PDB file of C-alpha atoms in Angstrom:
ATOM      1  CA  GLY A 932       0.000   0.000   0.000  1.00  0.00           C
ATOM      2  CA  GLU A 933       0.925   3.645  -0.012  1.00  0.00           C
ATOM      3  CA  ASP A 934       3.547   4.843   2.430  1.00  0.00           C
ATOM      4  CA  VAL A 935       4.767   8.337   3.217  1.00  0.00           C
ATOM      5  CA  GLU A 936       7.821   8.823   5.436  1.00  0.00           C
ATOM      6  CA  GLN A 937       9.298  11.838   7.182  1.00  0.00           C
ATOM      7  CA  SER A 938      11.872  12.409   9.866  1.00  0.00           C
ATOM      8  CA  LEU A 939      10.249  13.214  13.199  1.00  0.00           C
ATOM      9  CA  PHE A 940      12.213  16.259  14.394  1.00  0.00           C
ATOM     10  CA  LEU A 941      14.079  19.270  13.010  1.00  0.00           C
ATOM     11  CA  SER A 942      15.597  22.207  14.902  1.00  0.00           C
ATOM     12  CA  VAL A 943      16.865  25.388  13.268  1.00  0.00           C
ATOM     13  CA  ARG A 944      17.973  28.843  14.391  1.00  0.00           C
ATOM     14  CA  GLU A 945      15.715  31.805  13.732  1.00  0.00           C
ATOM     15  CA  GLY A 946      16.634  33.379  10.396  1.00  0.00           C
ATOM     16  CA  ASP A 947      18.123  30.176   8.963  1.00  0.00           C
ATOM     17  CA  SER A 948      16.464  28.092   6.260  1.00  0.00           C
ATOM     18  CA  SER A 949      14.570  24.922   7.191  1.00  0.00           C
ATOM     19  CA  VAL A 950      14.343  21.929   4.881  1.00  0.00           C
ATOM     20  CA  ILE A 951      11.797  19.233   5.657  1.00  0.00           C
ATOM     21  CA  ASN A 952      12.048  16.055   3.608  1.00  0.00           C
ATOM     22  CA  CYS A 953       9.504  13.413   2.662  1.00  0.00           C
ATOM     23  CA  THR A 954       9.578  10.209   0.641  1.00  0.00           C
ATOM     24  CA  TYR A 955       6.594   8.362  -0.755  1.00  0.00           C
ATOM     25  CA  THR A 956       6.110   5.022  -2.437  1.00  0.00           C
ATOM     26  CA  ASP A 957       2.981   5.387  -4.567  1.00  0.00           C
ATOM     27  CA  SER A 958       4.069   6.036  -8.144  1.00  0.00           C
ATOM     28  CA  SER A 959       0.507   7.012  -9.079  1.00  0.00           C
ATOM     29  CA  SER A 960       0.552   9.990  -6.696  1.00  0.00           C
ATOM     30  CA  THR A 961      -0.809  12.965  -8.540  1.00  0.00           C
ATOM     31  CA  TYR A 962      -0.933  15.615  -5.831  1.00  0.00           C
ATOM     32  CA  LEU A 963       1.540  16.147  -3.009  1.00  0.00           C
ATOM     33  CA  TYR A 964       0.784  18.434  -0.121  1.00  0.00           C
ATOM     34  CA  TRP A 965       2.323  20.074   2.877  1.00  0.00           C
ATOM     35  CA  TYR A 966       0.038  20.652   5.840  1.00  0.00           C
ATOM     36  CA  LYS A 967       0.958  22.628   8.952  1.00  0.00           C
ATOM     37  CA  GLN A 968      -0.343  21.866  12.437  1.00  0.00           C
ATOM     38  CA  GLU A 969       0.160  24.475  15.133  1.00  0.00           C
ATOM     39  CA  PRO A 970      -0.049  23.410  18.803  1.00  0.00           C
ATOM     40  CA  GLY A 971      -3.563  22.450  19.843  1.00  0.00           C
ATOM     41  CA  ALA A 972      -5.021  23.033  16.385  1.00  0.00           C
ATOM     42  CA  GLY A 973      -6.099  21.078  13.339  1.00  0.00           C
ATOM     43  CA  LEU A 974      -4.127  20.821  10.117  1.00  0.00           C
ATOM     44  CA  GLN A 975      -4.065  23.615   7.556  1.00  0.00           C
ATOM     45  CA  LEU A 976      -2.983  23.266   3.953  1.00  0.00           C
ATOM     46  CA  LEU A 977       0.280  25.146   3.515  1.00  0.00           C
ATOM     47  CA  THR A 978       1.090  24.425  -0.109  1.00  0.00           C
ATOM     48  CA  TYR A 979       0.828  21.699  -2.708  1.00  0.00           C
ATOM     49  CA  ILE A 980       2.422  20.593  -5.953  1.00  0.00           C
ATOM     50  CA  PHE A 981       1.155  18.599  -8.906  1.00  0.00           C
ATOM     51  CA  SER A 982       3.249  15.630  -9.941  1.00  0.00           C
ATOM     52  CA  ASN A 983       4.056  17.170 -13.344  1.00  0.00           C
ATOM     53  CA  MET A 984       5.927  20.032 -11.638  1.00  0.00           C
ATOM     54  CA  ASP A 985       9.488  20.033 -10.299  1.00  0.00           C
ATOM     55  CA  MET A 986       9.300  23.131  -8.155  1.00  0.00           C
ATOM     56  CA  LYS A 987       6.815  25.549  -6.733  1.00  0.00           C
ATOM     57  CA  GLN A 988       7.643  28.775  -4.914  1.00  0.00           C
ATOM     58  CA  ASP A 989       5.263  30.740  -2.728  1.00  0.00           C
ATOM     59  CA  GLN A 990       6.826  33.620  -0.787  1.00  0.00           C
ATOM     60  CA  ARG A 991       9.146  32.012   1.809  1.00  0.00           C
ATOM     61  CA  LEU A 992       8.140  28.475   0.821  1.00  0.00           C
ATOM     62  CA  THR A 993       9.805  26.391  -1.887  1.00  0.00           C
ATOM     63  CA  VAL A 994       8.584  22.906  -2.712  1.00  0.00           C
ATOM     64  CA  LEU A 995      10.868  20.597  -4.681  1.00  0.00           C
ATOM     65  CA  LEU A 996       9.669  17.338  -6.201  1.00  0.00           C
ATOM     66  CA  ASN A 997      11.942  14.611  -7.510  1.00  0.00           C
ATOM     67  CA  LYS A 998       9.447  12.231  -9.048  1.00  0.00           C
ATOM     68  CA  LYS A 999      12.094   9.704 -10.097  1.00  0.00           C
ATOM     69  CA  ASP A1000      13.265   9.291  -6.490  1.00  0.00           C
ATOM     70  CA  LYS A1001       9.776   9.924  -5.042  1.00  0.00           C
ATOM     71  CA  HIS A1002      11.215  12.646  -2.839  1.00  0.00           C
ATOM     72  CA  LEU A1003       9.448  15.840  -1.788  1.00  0.00           C
ATOM     73  CA  SER A1004      10.944  18.677   0.219  1.00  0.00           C
ATOM     74  CA  LEU A1005       9.698  21.886   1.792  1.00  0.00           C
ATOM     75  CA  ARG A1006      12.140  24.731   2.258  1.00  0.00           C
ATOM     76  CA  ILE A1007      11.206  27.614   4.537  1.00  0.00           C
ATOM     77  CA  ALA A1008      13.436  30.631   4.054  1.00  0.00           C
ATOM     78  CA  ASP A1009      14.211  33.013   6.936  1.00  0.00           C
ATOM     79  CA  THR A1010      12.539  30.709   9.465  1.00  0.00           C
ATOM     80  CA  GLN A1011      10.690  32.515  12.248  1.00  0.00           C
ATOM     81  CA  THR A1012       9.558  31.370  15.686  1.00  0.00           C
ATOM     82  CA  GLY A1013       5.997  31.408  14.348  1.00  0.00           C
ATOM     83  CA  ASP A1014       6.980  28.636  11.954  1.00  0.00           C
ATOM     84  CA  SER A1015       7.386  26.225  14.884  1.00  0.00           C
ATOM     85  CA  ALA A1016       4.785  23.526  14.214  1.00  0.00           C
ATOM     86  CA  ILE A1017       4.354  19.991  12.936  1.00  0.00           C
ATOM     87  CA  TYR A1018       4.572  19.706   9.155  1.00  0.00           C
ATOM     88  CA  PHE A1019       2.844  16.818   7.414  1.00  0.00           C
ATOM     89  CA  CYS A1020       3.603  15.589   3.951  1.00  0.00           C
ATOM     90  CA  ALA A1021       0.625  13.958   2.200  1.00  0.00           C
ATOM     91  CA  GLU A1022      -0.109  12.452  -1.174  1.00  0.00           C
ATOM     92  CA  SER A1023      -3.189  11.533  -3.140  1.00  0.00           C
ATOM     93  CA  GLU A1024      -4.206  10.072  -6.442  1.00  0.00           C
ATOM     94  CA  SER A1025      -6.242  12.000  -8.966  1.00  0.00           C
ATOM     95  CA  SER A1026      -9.702  10.678  -8.266  1.00  0.00           C
ATOM     96  CA  GLY A1027     -10.206  13.008  -5.321  1.00  0.00           C
ATOM     97  CA  SER A1028     -11.679  10.443  -2.983  1.00  0.00           C
ATOM     98  CA  ALA A1029     -11.529  11.226   0.700  1.00  0.00           C
ATOM     99  CA  ARG A1030     -10.037   7.777   1.186  1.00  0.00           C
ATOM    100  CA  GLN A1031      -6.978   8.418  -0.909  1.00  0.00           C
ATOM    101  CA  LEU A1032      -5.126  11.077   1.094  1.00  0.00           C
ATOM    102  CA  THR A1033      -2.160   9.434   2.836  1.00  0.00           C
ATOM    103  CA  PHE A1034      -0.237  11.359   5.478  1.00  0.00           C
ATOM    104  CA  GLY A1035       3.306  10.996   6.732  1.00  0.00           C
ATOM    105  CA  SER A1036       4.029  10.896  10.445  1.00  0.00           C
ATOM    106  CA  GLY A1037       4.802  14.613  10.617  1.00  0.00           C
ATOM    107  CA  THR A1038       8.024  16.552  11.299  1.00  0.00           C
ATOM    108  CA  GLN A1039       8.154  18.659  14.455  1.00  0.00           C
ATOM    109  CA  LEU A1040       9.969  21.871  13.521  1.00  0.00           C
ATOM    110  CA  THR A1041      11.446  23.801  16.444  1.00  0.00           C
ATOM    111  CA  VAL A1042      12.804  27.286  15.767  1.00  0.00           C
ATOM    112  CA  LEU A1043      15.373  28.402  18.307  1.00  0.00           C
ATOM    113  CA  PRO A1044      15.867  32.125  19.044  1.00  0.00           C
TER     114      PRO A1044
ATOM    115  CA  ASN B1018     -18.415  30.620   7.969  1.00  0.00           C
ATOM    116  CA  ALA B1019     -17.457  28.647  11.076  1.00  0.00           C
ATOM    117  CA  GLY B1020     -15.721  26.026   8.897  1.00  0.00           C
ATOM    118  CA  VAL B1021     -15.401  22.614  10.552  1.00  0.00           C
ATOM    119  CA  THR B1022     -16.412  22.468  14.205  1.00  0.00           C
ATOM    120  CA  GLN B1023     -15.911  19.606  16.651  1.00  0.00           C
ATOM    121  CA  THR B1024     -17.254  18.984  20.133  1.00  0.00           C
ATOM    122  CA  PRO B1025     -16.145  18.276  22.762  1.00  0.00           C
ATOM    123  CA  LYS B1026     -12.548  19.544  22.802  1.00  0.00           C
ATOM    124  CA  PHE B1027     -11.571  17.144  25.583  1.00  0.00           C
ATOM    125  CA  GLN B1028     -13.142  13.962  26.946  1.00  0.00           C
ATOM    126  CA  VAL B1029     -12.176  11.316  29.485  1.00  0.00           C
ATOM    127  CA  LEU B1030     -13.959   7.968  29.368  1.00  0.00           C
ATOM    128  CA  LYS B1031     -13.751   4.747  31.323  1.00  0.00           C
ATOM    129  CA  THR B1032     -13.212   1.484  29.479  1.00  0.00           C
ATOM    130  CA  GLY B1033     -16.523   0.202  28.142  1.00  0.00           C
ATOM    131  CA  GLN B1034     -18.308   3.555  28.062  1.00  0.00           C
ATOM    132  CA  SER B1035     -19.822   4.846  24.858  1.00  0.00           C
ATOM    133  CA  MET B1036     -19.844   8.346  23.437  1.00  0.00           C
ATOM    134  CA  THR B1037     -20.314  10.339  20.257  1.00  0.00           C
ATOM    135  CA  LEU B1038     -17.850  12.859  18.887  1.00  0.00           C
ATOM    136  CA  GLN B1039     -19.666  15.573  16.986  1.00  0.00           C
ATOM    137  CA  CYS B1040     -18.518  17.155  13.735  1.00  0.00           C
ATOM    138  CA  ALA B1041     -20.278  19.785  11.654  1.00  0.00           C
ATOM    139  CA  GLN B1042     -19.315  21.874   8.619  1.00  0.00           C
ATOM    140  CA  ASP B1043     -21.092  24.849   7.061  1.00  0.00           C
ATOM    141  CA  MET B1044     -19.277  24.894   3.722  1.00  0.00           C
ATOM    142  CA  ASN B1045     -21.682  22.523   1.928  1.00  0.00           C
ATOM    143  CA  HIS B1046     -18.828  20.058   1.398  1.00  0.00           C
ATOM    144  CA  GLU B1047     -19.703  16.643   0.055  1.00  0.00           C
ATOM    145  CA  TYR B1048     -16.806  14.698   1.549  1.00  0.00           C
ATOM    146  CA  MET B1049     -16.255  14.336   5.284  1.00  0.00           C
ATOM    147  CA  SER B1050     -13.706  12.201   7.103  1.00  0.00           C
ATOM    148  CA  TRP B1051     -12.604  11.187  10.561  1.00  0.00           C
ATOM    149  CA  TYR B1052      -8.915  10.726  11.381  1.00  0.00           C
ATOM    150  CA  ARG B1053      -7.078   9.784  14.514  1.00  0.00           C
ATOM    151  CA  GLN B1054      -3.656  11.190  15.294  1.00  0.00           C
ATOM    152  CA  ASP B1055      -1.207   9.212  17.393  1.00  0.00           C
ATOM    153  CA  PRO B1056       2.417  10.160  18.192  1.00  0.00           C
ATOM    154  CA  GLY B1057       4.822   9.166  15.422  1.00  0.00           C
ATOM    155  CA  MET B1058       2.032   7.744  13.261  1.00  0.00           C
ATOM    156  CA  GLY B1059       0.605  10.746  11.468  1.00  0.00           C
ATOM    157  CA  LEU B1060      -3.101  10.776  10.698  1.00  0.00           C
ATOM    158  CA  ARG B1061      -4.945   7.562   9.990  1.00  0.00           C
ATOM    159  CA  LEU B1062      -8.335   7.510   8.311  1.00  0.00           C
ATOM    160  CA  ILE B1063     -11.117   5.907  10.385  1.00  0.00           C
ATOM    161  CA  HIS B1064     -14.264   6.403   8.289  1.00  0.00           C
ATOM    162  CA  TYR B1065     -15.319   8.733   5.543  1.00  0.00           C
ATOM    163  CA  SER B1066     -18.417   9.828   3.664  1.00  0.00           C
ATOM    164  CA  VAL B1067     -18.827  11.027   0.080  1.00  0.00           C
ATOM    165  CA  GLY B1068     -22.295  12.428   0.678  1.00  0.00           C
ATOM    166  CA  ALA B1069     -25.413  12.217   2.831  1.00  0.00           C
ATOM    167  CA  GLY B1070     -26.416   8.599   3.361  1.00  0.00           C
ATOM    168  CA  ILE B1071     -23.083   7.189   2.134  1.00  0.00           C
ATOM    169  CA  THR B1072     -20.250   6.086   4.421  1.00  0.00           C
ATOM    170  CA  ASP B1073     -17.254   3.801   4.036  1.00  0.00           C
ATOM    171  CA  GLN B1074     -14.402   2.420   6.103  1.00  0.00           C
ATOM    172  CA  GLY B1075     -10.928   3.838   6.174  1.00  0.00           C
ATOM    173  CA  GLU B1076      -7.684   2.350   7.395  1.00  0.00           C
ATOM    174  CA  VAL B1077      -8.624   1.825  11.089  1.00  0.00           C
ATOM    175  CA  PRO B1078     -12.442   1.465  11.367  1.00  0.00           C
ATOM    176  CA  ASN B1079     -12.724  -1.149  14.133  1.00  0.00           C
ATOM    177  CA  GLY B1080     -14.492   0.079  17.266  1.00  0.00           C
ATOM    178  CA  TYR B1081     -16.057   3.097  15.534  1.00  0.00           C
ATOM    179  CA  ASN B1082     -19.367   3.751  13.799  1.00  0.00           C
ATOM    180  CA  VAL B1083     -20.454   6.695  11.680  1.00  0.00           C
ATOM    181  CA  SER B1084     -23.585   7.945   9.986  1.00  0.00           C
ATOM    182  CA  ARG B1085     -24.285  10.826   7.611  1.00  0.00           C
ATOM    183  CA  SER B1086     -27.938  11.811   7.702  1.00  0.00           C
ATOM    184  CA  THR B1087     -27.275  15.408   6.576  1.00  0.00           C
ATOM    185  CA  THR B1088     -24.594  17.124   4.503  1.00  0.00           C
ATOM    186  CA  GLU B1089     -23.526  19.182   7.518  1.00  0.00           C
ATOM    187  CA  ASP B1090     -23.070  16.565  10.247  1.00  0.00           C
ATOM    188  CA  PHE B1091     -20.835  13.505  10.539  1.00  0.00           C
ATOM    189  CA  PRO B1092     -20.787  12.083  14.088  1.00  0.00           C
ATOM    190  CA  LEU B1093     -18.310   9.405  15.181  1.00  0.00           C
ATOM    191  CA  ARG B1094     -19.519   6.857  17.738  1.00  0.00           C
ATOM    192  CA  LEU B1095     -17.410   4.794  20.077  1.00  0.00           C
ATOM    193  CA  LEU B1096     -19.619   1.925  21.173  1.00  0.00           C
ATOM    194  CA  SER B1097     -17.406   0.492  23.921  1.00  0.00           C
ATOM    195  CA  ALA B1098     -14.318   2.585  24.550  1.00  0.00           C
ATOM    196  CA  ALA B1099     -10.928   0.914  24.951  1.00  0.00           C
ATOM    197  CA  PRO B1100      -7.587   2.385  26.108  1.00  0.00           C
ATOM    198  CA  SER B1101      -6.257   1.828  22.558  1.00  0.00           C
ATOM    199  CA  GLN B1102      -8.710   4.497  21.421  1.00  0.00           C
ATOM    200  CA  THR B1103      -6.932   7.178  23.429  1.00  0.00           C
ATOM    201  CA  SER B1104      -5.977   9.639  20.717  1.00  0.00           C
ATOM    202  CA  VAL B1105      -6.682  13.006  19.160  1.00  0.00           C
ATOM    203  CA  TYR B1106      -9.546  12.845  16.675  1.00  0.00           C
ATOM    204  CA  PHE B1107      -9.872  15.170  13.724  1.00  0.00           C
ATOM    205  CA  CYS B1108     -12.828  15.670  11.462  1.00  0.00           C
ATOM    206  CA  ALA B1109     -12.216  17.046   7.970  1.00  0.00           C
ATOM    207  CA  SER B1110     -14.270  18.033   4.960  1.00  0.00           C
ATOM    208  CA  LYS B1111     -13.634  18.789   1.295  1.00  0.00           C
ATOM    209  CA  THR B1112     -15.502  19.505  -1.890  1.00  0.00           C
ATOM    210  CA  GLY B1113     -16.134  16.775  -4.427  1.00  0.00           C
ATOM    211  CA  ASN B1114     -13.698  18.061  -7.007  1.00  0.00           C
ATOM    212  CA  THR B1115     -10.394  16.472  -7.813  1.00  0.00           C
ATOM    213  CA  PHE B1116      -8.087  18.702  -5.791  1.00  0.00           C
ATOM    214  CA  ASN B1117      -7.880  17.223  -2.365  1.00  0.00           C
ATOM    215  CA  GLU B1118      -7.559  20.196   0.037  1.00  0.00           C
ATOM    216  CA  GLN B1119      -9.137  19.071   3.249  1.00  0.00           C
ATOM    217  CA  PHE B1120     -10.348  21.497   5.898  1.00  0.00           C
ATOM    218  CA  PHE B1121      -9.780  20.254   9.420  1.00  0.00           C
ATOM    219  CA  GLY B1122     -11.600  20.852  12.669  1.00  0.00           C
ATOM    220  CA  PRO B1123      -9.678  21.752  15.851  1.00  0.00           C
ATOM    221  CA  GLY B1124      -9.708  18.189  17.171  1.00  0.00           C
ATOM    222  CA  THR B1125     -11.046  16.258  20.154  1.00  0.00           C
ATOM    223  CA  ARG B1126      -8.541  14.888  22.653  1.00  0.00           C
ATOM    224  CA  LEU B1127      -9.923  11.627  24.044  1.00  0.00           C
ATOM    225  CA  THR B1128      -8.482   9.682  26.971  1.00  0.00           C
ATOM    226  CA  VAL B1129      -9.812   6.223  27.827  1.00  0.00           C
ATOM    227  CA  LEU B1130      -8.869   4.967  31.275  1.00  0.00           C
TER     228      LEU B1130
END
């Protein structure tokens, strides 16, 4: 079945760049997502990329997709203390079914002052 | 719009007790889902619904029931709570189109003693 893997923890200094990595196994993944979960809250969609793209940039966020290696990364430039959260990688196929969104275990990002 | 709302925010149950976690959305979304979040395991899909009157099982359905009598509401029932059901539960909804952005509620933290 589908599997999405992430490292559990990442610590960076305020102002540095953060890179959160994710690998997935499903070669039919069409959409790949990054969700952010702040303490005590639900998940919010941060950004996404279609599988026919290599890169997507949105202000401080850069998403890189290596489809051959099934590797997705999220780079946060100029990381701030407000970026401290859990970041989930997720993938889905194209049919849009609620069943077909698979999440990774989440990476806890801690931003040190 | 209130988005996706969940009640209660916290609940403590004794083994064998039953309860219903409430979820409602005011966005007229067709798809609704229940996930549980456990440390190091990401989000796992319990049950989902693609419209009123239609429900289906996700990855971890045992011990849980759902129903969808209206578009707005999607309650999750624990018939006989077990300590293994201690978790944080998230309800989510999305439209029926292909892109799979899910909107999450704030979560219910459940402890079963």
